PDB file of C-alpha atoms in Angstrom:
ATOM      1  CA  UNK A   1       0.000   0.000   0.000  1.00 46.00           C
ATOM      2  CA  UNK A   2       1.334   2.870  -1.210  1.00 51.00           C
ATOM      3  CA  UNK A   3       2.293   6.125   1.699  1.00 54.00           C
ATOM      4  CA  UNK A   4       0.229   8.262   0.054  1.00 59.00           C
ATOM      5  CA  UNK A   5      -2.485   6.180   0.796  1.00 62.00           C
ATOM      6  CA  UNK A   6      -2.437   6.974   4.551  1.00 65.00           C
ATOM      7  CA  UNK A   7      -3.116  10.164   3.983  1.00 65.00           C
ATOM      8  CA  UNK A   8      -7.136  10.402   4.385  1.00 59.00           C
ATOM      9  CA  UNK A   9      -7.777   7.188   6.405  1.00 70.00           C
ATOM     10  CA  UNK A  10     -10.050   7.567   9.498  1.00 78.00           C
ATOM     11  CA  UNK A  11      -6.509   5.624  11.054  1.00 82.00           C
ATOM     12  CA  UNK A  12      -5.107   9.208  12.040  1.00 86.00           C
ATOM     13  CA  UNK A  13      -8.158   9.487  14.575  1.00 90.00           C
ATOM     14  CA  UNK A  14      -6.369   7.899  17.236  1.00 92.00           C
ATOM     15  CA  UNK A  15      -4.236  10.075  18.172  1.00 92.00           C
ATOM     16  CA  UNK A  16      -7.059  12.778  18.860  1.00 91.00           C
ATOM     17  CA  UNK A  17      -8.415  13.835  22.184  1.00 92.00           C
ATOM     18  CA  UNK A  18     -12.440  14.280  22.430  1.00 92.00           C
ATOM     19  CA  UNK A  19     -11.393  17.745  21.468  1.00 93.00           C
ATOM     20  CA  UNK A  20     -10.014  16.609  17.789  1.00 91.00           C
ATOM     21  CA  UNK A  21      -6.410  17.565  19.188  1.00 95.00           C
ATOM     22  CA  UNK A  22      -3.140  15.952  19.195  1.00 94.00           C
ATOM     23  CA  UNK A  23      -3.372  13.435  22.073  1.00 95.00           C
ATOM     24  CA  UNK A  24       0.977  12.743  22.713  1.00 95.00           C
ATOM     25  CA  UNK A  25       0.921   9.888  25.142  1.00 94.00           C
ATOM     26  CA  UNK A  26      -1.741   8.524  21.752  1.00 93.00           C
ATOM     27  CA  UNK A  27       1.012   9.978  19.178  1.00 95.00           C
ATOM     28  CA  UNK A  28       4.138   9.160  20.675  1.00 96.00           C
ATOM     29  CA  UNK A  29       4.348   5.446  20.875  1.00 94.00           C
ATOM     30  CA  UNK A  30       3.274   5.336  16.703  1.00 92.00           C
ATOM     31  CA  UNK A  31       6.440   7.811  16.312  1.00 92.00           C
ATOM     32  CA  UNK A  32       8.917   5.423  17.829  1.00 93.00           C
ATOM     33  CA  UNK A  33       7.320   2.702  15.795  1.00 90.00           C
ATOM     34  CA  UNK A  34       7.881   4.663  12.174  1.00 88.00           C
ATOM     35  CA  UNK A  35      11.233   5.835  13.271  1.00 89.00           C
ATOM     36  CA  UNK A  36      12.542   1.881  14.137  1.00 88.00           C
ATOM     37  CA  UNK A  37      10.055   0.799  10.805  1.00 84.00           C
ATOM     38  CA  UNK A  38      12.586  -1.314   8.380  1.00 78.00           C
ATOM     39  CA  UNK A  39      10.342  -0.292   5.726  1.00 74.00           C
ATOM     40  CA  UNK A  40       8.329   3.104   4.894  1.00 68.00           C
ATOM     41  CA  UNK A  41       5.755   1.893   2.306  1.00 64.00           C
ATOM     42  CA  UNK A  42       4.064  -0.369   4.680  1.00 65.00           C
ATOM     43  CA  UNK A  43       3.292   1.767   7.789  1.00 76.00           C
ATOM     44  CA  UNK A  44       0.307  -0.458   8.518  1.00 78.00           C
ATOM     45  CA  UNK A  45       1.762  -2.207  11.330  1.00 82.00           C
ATOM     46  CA  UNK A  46       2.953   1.035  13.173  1.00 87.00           C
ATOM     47  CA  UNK A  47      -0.473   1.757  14.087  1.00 88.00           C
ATOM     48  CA  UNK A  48      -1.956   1.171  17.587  1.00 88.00           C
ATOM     49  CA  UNK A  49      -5.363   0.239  16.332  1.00 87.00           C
ATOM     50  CA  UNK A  50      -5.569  -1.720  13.119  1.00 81.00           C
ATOM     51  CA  UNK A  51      -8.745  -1.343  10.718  1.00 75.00           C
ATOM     52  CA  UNK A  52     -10.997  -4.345  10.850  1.00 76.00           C
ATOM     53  CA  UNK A  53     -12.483  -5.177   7.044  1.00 79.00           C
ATOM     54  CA  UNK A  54     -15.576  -7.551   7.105  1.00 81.00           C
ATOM     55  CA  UNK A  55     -15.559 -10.464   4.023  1.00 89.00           C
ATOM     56  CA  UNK A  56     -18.672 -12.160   4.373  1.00 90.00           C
ATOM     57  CA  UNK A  57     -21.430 -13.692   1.155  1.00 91.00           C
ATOM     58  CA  UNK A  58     -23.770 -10.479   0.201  1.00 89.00           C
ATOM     59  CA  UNK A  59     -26.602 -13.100   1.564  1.00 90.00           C
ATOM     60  CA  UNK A  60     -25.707 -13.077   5.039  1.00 89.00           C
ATOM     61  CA  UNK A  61     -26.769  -9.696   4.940  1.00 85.00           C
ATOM     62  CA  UNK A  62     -30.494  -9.544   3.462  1.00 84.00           C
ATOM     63  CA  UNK A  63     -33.642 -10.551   5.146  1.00 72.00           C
TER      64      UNK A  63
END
């Protein structure tokens, strides 16, 4: 996944206080994880919370 993919995920909303600012003690630890990251283009894993994706049959949804 390309970097400049990162760029408008909802994945920069942890590190926001209830007041939509920087949260540090949320910011910091990610920081220390992209500065020892072997590997810039895949700054997935440097996240706290990872997104969840659903695969599932269309039919398990309908009524």
């Amino acid at each position: 996944m390309p970097v400049q993919r990162y760029r408008h995920l909802p994945l920069w909303g942890q590190f926001l206080n209830r007041h939509g600012a920087l949260s540090p003690e949320k910011a910091q630890p990610f920081s220390r994880r992209m500065a020892a990251a072997a590997n810039l283009q895949a700054p997935t894993s440097c996240f706290a919370l990872q997104p969840l994706a659903l695969d599932a049959p269309i039919n398990l949804f309908q009524a």
